[in-house]
Short mmCIF file of C-alpha atoms and ligand atoms in Angstrom, two decimals:
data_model
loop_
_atom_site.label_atom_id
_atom_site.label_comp_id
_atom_site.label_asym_id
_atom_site.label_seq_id
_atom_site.Cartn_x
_atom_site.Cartn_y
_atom_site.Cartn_z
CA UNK A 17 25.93 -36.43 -32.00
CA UNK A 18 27.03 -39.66 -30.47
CA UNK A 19 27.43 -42.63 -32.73
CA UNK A 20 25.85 -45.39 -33.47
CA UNK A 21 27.08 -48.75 -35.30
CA UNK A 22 25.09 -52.08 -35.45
CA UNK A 23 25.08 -55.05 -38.09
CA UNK A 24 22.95 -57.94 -38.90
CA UNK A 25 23.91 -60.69 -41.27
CA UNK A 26 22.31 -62.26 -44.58
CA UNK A 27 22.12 -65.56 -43.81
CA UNK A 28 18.53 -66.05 -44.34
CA UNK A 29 15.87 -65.45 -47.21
CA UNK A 30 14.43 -62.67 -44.70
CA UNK A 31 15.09 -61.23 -41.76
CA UNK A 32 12.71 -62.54 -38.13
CA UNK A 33 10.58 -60.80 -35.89
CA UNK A 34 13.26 -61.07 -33.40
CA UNK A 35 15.97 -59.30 -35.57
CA UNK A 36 12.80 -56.70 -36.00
CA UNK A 37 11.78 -56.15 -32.53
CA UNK A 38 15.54 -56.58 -31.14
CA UNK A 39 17.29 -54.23 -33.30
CA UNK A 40 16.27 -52.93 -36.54
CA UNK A 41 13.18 -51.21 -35.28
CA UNK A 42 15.48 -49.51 -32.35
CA UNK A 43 18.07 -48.32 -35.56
CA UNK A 44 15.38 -46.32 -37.19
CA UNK A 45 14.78 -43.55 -34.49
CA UNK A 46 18.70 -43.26 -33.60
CA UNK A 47 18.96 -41.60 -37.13
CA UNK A 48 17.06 -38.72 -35.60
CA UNK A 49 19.44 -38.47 -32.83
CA UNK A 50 22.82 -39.86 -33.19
CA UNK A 51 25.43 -40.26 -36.17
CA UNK A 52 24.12 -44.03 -37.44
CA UNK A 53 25.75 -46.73 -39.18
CA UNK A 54 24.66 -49.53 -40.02
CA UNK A 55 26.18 -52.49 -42.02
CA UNK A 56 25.34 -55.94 -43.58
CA UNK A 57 28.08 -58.21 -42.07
CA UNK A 58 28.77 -60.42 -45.23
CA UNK A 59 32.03 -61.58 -43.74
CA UNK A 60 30.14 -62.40 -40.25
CA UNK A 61 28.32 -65.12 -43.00
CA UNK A 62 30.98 -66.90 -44.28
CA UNK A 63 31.49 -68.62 -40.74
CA UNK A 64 28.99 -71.73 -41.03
CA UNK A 65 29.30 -72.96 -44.77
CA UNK A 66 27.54 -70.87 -47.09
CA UNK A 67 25.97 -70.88 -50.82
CA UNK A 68 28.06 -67.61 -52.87
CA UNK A 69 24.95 -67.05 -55.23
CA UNK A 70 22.46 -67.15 -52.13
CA UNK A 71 24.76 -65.22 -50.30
CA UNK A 72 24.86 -61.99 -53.15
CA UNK A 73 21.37 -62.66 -53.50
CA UNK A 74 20.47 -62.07 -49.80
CA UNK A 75 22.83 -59.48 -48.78
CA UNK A 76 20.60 -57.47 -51.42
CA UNK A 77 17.53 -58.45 -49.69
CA UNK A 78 19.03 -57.30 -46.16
CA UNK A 79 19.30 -53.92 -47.51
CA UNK A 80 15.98 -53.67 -48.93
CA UNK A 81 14.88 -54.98 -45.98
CA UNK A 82 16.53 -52.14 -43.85
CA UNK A 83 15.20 -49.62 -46.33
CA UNK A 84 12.17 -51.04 -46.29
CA UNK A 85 11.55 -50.84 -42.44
CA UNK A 86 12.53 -47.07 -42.77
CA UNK A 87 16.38 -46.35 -42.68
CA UNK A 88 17.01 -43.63 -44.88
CA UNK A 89 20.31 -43.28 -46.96
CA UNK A 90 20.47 -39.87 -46.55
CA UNK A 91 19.88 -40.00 -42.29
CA UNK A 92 22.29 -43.30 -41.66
CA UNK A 93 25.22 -44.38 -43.21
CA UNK A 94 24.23 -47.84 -44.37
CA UNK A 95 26.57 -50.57 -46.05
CA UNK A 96 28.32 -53.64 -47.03
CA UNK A 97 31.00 -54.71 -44.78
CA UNK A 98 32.82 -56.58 -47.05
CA UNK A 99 32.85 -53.05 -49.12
CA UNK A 100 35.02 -51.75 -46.54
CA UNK A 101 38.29 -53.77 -46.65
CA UNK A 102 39.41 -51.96 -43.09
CA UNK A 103 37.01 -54.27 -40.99
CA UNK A 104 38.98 -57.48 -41.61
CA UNK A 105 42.27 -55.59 -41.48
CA UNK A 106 41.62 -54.03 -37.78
CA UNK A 107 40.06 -57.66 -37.33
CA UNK A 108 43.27 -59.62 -37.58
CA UNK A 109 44.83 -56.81 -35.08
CA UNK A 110 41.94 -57.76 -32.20
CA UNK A 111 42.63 -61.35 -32.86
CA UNK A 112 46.27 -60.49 -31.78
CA UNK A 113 44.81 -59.06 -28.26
CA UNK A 114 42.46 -61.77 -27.58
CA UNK A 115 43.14 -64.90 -25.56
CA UNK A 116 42.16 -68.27 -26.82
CA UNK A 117 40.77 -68.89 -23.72
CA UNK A 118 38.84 -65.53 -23.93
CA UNK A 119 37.37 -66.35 -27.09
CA UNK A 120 36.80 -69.76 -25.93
CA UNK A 121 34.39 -68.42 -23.62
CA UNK A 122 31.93 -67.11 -25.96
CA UNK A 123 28.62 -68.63 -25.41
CA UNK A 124 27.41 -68.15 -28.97
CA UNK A 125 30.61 -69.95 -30.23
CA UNK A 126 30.22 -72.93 -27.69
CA UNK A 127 26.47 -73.36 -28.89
CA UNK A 128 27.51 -73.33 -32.29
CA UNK A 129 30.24 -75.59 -32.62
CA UNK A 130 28.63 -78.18 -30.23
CA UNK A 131 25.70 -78.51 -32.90
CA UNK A 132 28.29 -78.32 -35.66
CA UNK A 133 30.64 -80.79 -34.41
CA UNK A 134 34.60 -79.82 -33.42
CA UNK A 135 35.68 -81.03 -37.29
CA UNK A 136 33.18 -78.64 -39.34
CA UNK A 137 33.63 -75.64 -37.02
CA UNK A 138 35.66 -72.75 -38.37
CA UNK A 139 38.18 -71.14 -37.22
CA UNK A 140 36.14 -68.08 -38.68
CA UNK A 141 33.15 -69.28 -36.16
CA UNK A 142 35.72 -68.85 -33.25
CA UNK A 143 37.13 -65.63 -34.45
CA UNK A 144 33.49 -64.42 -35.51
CA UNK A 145 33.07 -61.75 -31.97
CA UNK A 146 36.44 -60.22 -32.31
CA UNK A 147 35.60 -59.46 -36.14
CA UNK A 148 31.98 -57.88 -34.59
CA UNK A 149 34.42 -55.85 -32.24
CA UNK A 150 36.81 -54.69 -34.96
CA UNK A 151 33.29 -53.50 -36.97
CA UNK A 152 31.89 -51.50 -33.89
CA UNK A 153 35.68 -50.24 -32.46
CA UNK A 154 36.37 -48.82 -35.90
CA UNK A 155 33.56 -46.32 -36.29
CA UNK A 156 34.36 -45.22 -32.43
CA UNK A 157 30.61 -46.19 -31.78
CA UNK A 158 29.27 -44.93 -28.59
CA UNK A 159 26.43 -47.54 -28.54
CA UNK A 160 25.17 -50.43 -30.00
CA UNK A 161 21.78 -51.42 -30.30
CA UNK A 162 21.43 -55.18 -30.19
CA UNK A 163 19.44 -57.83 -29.11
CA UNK A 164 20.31 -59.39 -25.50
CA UNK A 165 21.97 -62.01 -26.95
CA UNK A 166 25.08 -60.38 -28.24
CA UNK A 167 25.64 -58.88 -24.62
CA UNK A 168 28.72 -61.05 -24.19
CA UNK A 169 30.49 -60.08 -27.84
CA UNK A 170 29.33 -56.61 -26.64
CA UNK A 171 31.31 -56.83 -23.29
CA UNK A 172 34.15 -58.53 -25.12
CA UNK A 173 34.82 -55.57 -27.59
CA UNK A 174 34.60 -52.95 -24.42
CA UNK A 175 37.37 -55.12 -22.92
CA UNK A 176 39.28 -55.13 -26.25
CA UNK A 177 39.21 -51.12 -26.61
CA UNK A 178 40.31 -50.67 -23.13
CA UNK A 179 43.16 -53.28 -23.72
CA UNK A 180 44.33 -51.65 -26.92
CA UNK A 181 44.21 -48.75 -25.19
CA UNK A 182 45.99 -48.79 -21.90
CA UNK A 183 48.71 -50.56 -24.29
CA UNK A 184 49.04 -48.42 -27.20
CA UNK A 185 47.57 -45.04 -25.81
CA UNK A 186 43.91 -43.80 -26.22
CA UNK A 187 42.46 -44.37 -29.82
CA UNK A 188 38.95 -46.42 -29.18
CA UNK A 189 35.85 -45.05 -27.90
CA UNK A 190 34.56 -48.00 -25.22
CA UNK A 191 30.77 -48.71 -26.66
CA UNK A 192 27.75 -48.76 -24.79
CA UNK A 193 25.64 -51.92 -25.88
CA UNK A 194 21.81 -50.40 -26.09
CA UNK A 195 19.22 -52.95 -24.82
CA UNK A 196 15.82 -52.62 -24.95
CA UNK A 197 14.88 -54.68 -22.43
CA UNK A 198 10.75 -55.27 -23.43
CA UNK A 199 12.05 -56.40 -26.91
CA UNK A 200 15.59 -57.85 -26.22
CA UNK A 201 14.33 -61.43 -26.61
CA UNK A 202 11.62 -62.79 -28.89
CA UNK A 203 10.85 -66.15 -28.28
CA UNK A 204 10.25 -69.24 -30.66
CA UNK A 205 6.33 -69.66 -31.30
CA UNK A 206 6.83 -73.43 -30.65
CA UNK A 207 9.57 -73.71 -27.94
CA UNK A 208 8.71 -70.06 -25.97
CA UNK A 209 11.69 -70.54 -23.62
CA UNK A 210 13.99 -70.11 -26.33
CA UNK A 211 15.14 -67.42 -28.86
CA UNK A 212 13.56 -66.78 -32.01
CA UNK A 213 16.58 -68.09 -34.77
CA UNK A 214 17.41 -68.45 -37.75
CA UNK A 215 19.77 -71.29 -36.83
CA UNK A 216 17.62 -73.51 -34.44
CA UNK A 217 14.33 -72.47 -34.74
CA UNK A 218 11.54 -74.90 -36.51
CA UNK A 219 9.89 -72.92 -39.27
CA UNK A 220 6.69 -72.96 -37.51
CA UNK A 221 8.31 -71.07 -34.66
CA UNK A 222 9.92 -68.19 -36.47
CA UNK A 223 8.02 -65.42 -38.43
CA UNK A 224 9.94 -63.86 -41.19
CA UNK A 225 8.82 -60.17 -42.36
CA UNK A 226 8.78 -61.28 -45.90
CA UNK A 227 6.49 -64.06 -45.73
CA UNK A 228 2.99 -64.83 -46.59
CA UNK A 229 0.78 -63.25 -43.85
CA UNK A 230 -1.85 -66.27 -44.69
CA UNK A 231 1.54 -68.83 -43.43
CA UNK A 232 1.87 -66.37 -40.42
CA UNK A 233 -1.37 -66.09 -39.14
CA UNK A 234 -1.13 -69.81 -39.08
CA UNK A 235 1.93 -70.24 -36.93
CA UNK A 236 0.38 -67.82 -34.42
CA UNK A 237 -2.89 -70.02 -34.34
CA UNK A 238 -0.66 -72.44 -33.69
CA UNK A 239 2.22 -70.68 -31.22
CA UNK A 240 2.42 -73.02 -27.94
CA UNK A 241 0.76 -71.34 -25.15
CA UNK A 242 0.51 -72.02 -21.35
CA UNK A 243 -1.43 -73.80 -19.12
CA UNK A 244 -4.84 -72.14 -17.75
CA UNK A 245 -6.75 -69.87 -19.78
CA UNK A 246 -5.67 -66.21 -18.44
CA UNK A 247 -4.13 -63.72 -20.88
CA UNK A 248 -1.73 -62.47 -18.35
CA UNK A 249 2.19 -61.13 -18.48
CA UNK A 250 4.29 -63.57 -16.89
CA UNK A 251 7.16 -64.08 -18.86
CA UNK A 252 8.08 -67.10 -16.01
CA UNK A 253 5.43 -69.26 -15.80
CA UNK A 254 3.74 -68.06 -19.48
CA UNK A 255 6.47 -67.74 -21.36
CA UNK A 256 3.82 -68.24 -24.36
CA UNK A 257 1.17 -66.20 -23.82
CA UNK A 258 3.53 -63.76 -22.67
CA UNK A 259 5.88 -63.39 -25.79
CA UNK A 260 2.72 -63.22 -28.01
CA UNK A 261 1.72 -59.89 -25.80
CA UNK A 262 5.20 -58.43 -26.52
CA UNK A 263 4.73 -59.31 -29.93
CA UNK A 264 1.43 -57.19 -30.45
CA UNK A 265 2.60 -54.74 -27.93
CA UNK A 266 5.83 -53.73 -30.12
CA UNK A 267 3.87 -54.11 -33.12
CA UNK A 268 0.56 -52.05 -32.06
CA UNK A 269 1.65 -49.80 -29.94
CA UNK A 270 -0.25 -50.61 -27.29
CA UNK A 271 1.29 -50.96 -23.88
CA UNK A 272 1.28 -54.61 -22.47
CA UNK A 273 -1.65 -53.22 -19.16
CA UNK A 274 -3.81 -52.36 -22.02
CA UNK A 275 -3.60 -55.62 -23.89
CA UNK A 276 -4.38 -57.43 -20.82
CA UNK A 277 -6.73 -54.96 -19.67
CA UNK A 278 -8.39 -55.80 -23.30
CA UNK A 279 -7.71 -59.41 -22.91
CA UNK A 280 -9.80 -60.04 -20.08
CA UNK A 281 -12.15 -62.45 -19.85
CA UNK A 282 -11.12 -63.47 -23.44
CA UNK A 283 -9.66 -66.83 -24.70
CA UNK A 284 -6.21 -67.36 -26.06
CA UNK A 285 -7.77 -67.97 -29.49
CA UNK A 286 -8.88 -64.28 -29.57
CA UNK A 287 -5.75 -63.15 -29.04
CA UNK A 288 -3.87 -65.15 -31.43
CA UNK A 289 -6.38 -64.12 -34.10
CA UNK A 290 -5.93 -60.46 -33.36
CA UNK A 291 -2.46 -60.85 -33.47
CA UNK A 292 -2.40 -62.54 -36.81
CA UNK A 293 -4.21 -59.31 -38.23
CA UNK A 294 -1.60 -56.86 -36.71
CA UNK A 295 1.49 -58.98 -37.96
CA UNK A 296 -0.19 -59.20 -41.49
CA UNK A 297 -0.49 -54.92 -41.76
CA UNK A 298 2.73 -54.61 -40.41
CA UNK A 299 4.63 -56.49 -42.75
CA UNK A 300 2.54 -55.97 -46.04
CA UNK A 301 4.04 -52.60 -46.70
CA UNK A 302 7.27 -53.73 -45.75
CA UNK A 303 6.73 -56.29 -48.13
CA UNK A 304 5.59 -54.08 -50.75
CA UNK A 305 8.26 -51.54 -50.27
CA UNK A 306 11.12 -54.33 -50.16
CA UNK A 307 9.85 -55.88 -53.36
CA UNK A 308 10.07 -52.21 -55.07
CA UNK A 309 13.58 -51.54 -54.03
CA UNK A 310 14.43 -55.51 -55.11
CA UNK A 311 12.96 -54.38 -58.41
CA UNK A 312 15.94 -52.35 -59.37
CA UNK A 313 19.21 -53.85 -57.96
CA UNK A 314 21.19 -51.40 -59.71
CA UNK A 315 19.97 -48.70 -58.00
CA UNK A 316 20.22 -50.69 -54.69
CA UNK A 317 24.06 -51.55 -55.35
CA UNK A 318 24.58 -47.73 -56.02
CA UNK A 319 23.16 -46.82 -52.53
CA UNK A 320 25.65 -49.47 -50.94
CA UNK A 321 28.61 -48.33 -52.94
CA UNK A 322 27.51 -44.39 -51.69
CA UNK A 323 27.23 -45.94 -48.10
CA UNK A 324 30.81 -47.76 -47.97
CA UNK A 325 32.35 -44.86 -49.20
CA UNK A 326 30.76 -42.87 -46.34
CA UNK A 327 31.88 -45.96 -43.61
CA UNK A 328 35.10 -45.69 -45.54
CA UNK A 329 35.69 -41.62 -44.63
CA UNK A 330 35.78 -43.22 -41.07
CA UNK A 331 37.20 -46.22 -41.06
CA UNK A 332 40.39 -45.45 -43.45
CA UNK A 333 41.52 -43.18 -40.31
CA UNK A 334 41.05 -45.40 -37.66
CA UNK A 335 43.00 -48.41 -39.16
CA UNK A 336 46.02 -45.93 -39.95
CA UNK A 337 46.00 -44.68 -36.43
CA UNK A 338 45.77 -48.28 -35.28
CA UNK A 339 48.57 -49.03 -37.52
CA UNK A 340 51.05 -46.23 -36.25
CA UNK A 341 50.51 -46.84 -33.00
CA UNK A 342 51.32 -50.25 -32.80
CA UNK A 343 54.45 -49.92 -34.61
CA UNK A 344 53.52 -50.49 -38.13
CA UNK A 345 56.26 -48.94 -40.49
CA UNK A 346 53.86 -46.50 -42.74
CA UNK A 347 54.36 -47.42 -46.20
CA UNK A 348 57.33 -44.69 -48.16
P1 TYM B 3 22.18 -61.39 -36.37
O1 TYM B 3 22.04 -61.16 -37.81
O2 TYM B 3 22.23 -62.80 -35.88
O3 TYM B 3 21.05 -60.64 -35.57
C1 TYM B 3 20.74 -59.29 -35.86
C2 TYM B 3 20.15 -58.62 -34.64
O4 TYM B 3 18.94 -59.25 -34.23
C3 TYM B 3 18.97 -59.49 -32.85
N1 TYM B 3 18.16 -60.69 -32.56
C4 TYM B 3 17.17 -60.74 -31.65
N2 TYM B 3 16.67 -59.81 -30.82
C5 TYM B 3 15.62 -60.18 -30.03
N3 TYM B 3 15.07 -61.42 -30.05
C6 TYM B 3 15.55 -62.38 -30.87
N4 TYM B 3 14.99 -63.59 -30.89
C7 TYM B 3 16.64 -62.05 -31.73
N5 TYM B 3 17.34 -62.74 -32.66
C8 TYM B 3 18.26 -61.89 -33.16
C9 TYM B 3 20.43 -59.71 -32.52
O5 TYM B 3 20.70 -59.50 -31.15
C10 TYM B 3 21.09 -58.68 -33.42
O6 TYM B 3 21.11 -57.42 -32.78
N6 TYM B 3 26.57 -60.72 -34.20
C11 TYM B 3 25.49 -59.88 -34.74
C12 TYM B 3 25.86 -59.21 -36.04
C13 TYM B 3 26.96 -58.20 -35.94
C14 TYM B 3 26.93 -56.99 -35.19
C15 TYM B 3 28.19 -56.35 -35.44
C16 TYM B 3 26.00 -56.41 -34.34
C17 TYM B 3 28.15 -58.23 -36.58
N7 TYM B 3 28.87 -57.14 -36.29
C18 TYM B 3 28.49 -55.13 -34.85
C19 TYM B 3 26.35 -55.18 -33.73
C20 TYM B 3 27.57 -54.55 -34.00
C21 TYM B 3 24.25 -60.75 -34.89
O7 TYM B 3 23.91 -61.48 -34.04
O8 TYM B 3 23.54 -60.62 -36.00
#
């Protein structure tokens, strides 16, 4: 089977629709058909200033989360990454292959620090896409399903592997990123040209799976739409209207003709209201089922712990074969 490795990162009270419809709902069938892993990137959430009890607390509720939206311990190797020492080890090796310049380049990291200011940027911030590399390049992942914004730390890591390498002989698998292009981008409900985020978006234009469907259906009623009064797919000139349709597409089932098709004639109110109704049964079992698993931490810590020791089977092997072949001395 050809493997899989992705990661998302607990840096909010609960994950987005756009983390949903991006990745984690694409993670769920892979465990059907390719050797999964899939990993909480604690260290990944160190890089902007960050609160250690929130930080335990929500790296807990990233994994219920991921159970909750159906990956299955016994189908996907899921974990910690901080549980697996060997991610910041082959880390600090990539950051020996990368160019400042390189790095520099990173769009994420030149967003970031501009809104942060050069003075409370981290060095971690800059190093943040050759640390995603190191997780993905040690589990010789064939593909990586991600969102359409981590394209670039994607194409990064493929140059990394081949640089390692044509100069230390053939030891990483070059990864495949896995796109789906429908999904790739969910927009912000208030600002539809841009991303769905945890870091810039208003509250009102992000949906969270674990919130009140009551507060949701709200911020749909109120989701900026377009000029004219046509429920049409034109992600150019109705961005709005348009990212609402992918929305209840992804989330019913139904393909985007037969929305429209269904749509017709209608108002934009109609459709917000209907989509309100199909956001609030989607996430109230997901709600229920990542309040049960929250209900017993120690059970959820024991998964983890099962999970790293899985990634670990993997990854222990890799680093050492990194390690010999660039000229480590192995320990007596
Ligand atoms: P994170 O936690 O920021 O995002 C997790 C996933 O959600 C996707 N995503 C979106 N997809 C569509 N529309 C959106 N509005 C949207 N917002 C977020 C992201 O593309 C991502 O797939 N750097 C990674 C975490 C990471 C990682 C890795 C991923 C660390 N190591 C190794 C893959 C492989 C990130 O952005 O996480």
């Amino acid at each position: 089977r050809p493997r899989v490795l992705s990661g998302i990162q607990p840096t909010a009270d609960s994950f987005h629709l756009g983390n949903y419809l991006g990745a984690l709902r694409n993670w769920v069938p892979m465990q059907e058909t390719h050797d999964t892993f899939y990993c909480v990137v604690d260290l990944h959430a160190i890089t902007m200033g960050h609160d250690p009890a929130l930080l335990r607390k929500r790296t807990r509720i990233s994994a219920a989360q991921m159970l909750a939206v159906g990956l299955d311990p016994e189908r996907c190797t899921l974990f910690v990454q901080s549980h697996v020492p060997e991610h910041a080890q082959l880390a600090w090796v990539m950051n020996c292959l990368t160019g400042m310049g390189e790095a520099g380049r990173m769009v994420q990291f030149k967003d970031k620090s501009a809104k942060q200011g050069a003075d409370r940027t981290t060095v971690g911030l800059f190093t943040y896409p050759i640390l995603q590399a190191a997780d993905i390049l040690l589990y010789h992942a064939d593909a990586v399903p991600v969102g359409e914004d981590q394209r670039q730390h994607l194409e990064l890591t493929r140059d990394l592997a081949q640089r390692f390498n044509t100069t230390f002989g053939r030891t990483f698998t070059v990864p495949q990123p896995f796109i789906v292009k429908d999904t790739a981008k969910i927009t912000d409900l208030q600002d539809p040209t841009a991303k769905m985020s945890k870091s810039s978006s208003t509250p009102n234009g992000l949906i969270e799976l674990l919130e009140d469907p009551a507060r949701a259906a709200k911020k749909i009623r109120s989701a900026v739409t377009d000029t004219g009064r046509e429920i049409i797919f034109d992600p150019e000139h109705k961005p709005g209207v348009s990212n609402l349709l992918t929305i209840y597409s992804a989330l019913s089932g139904r393909t985007i003709e037969e929305l429209v098709a269904a749509y017709d004639g209608k108002g934009y109110g109609d459709l917000k209201k209907d989509l309100a109704e199909v956001v609030a049964e989607f996430v109230k079992p997901i709600q229920q089922r990542t309040n049960a698993y929250l209900d017993d931490p120690g059970q959820l810590d024991k998964m983890l712990a099962i999970g790293a020791e899985k990634a670990r089977a993997v990854a222990v092997p890799t680093l050492r074969s990194v390690y010999d072949r660039i000229g480590f001395l192995a320990p007596g």
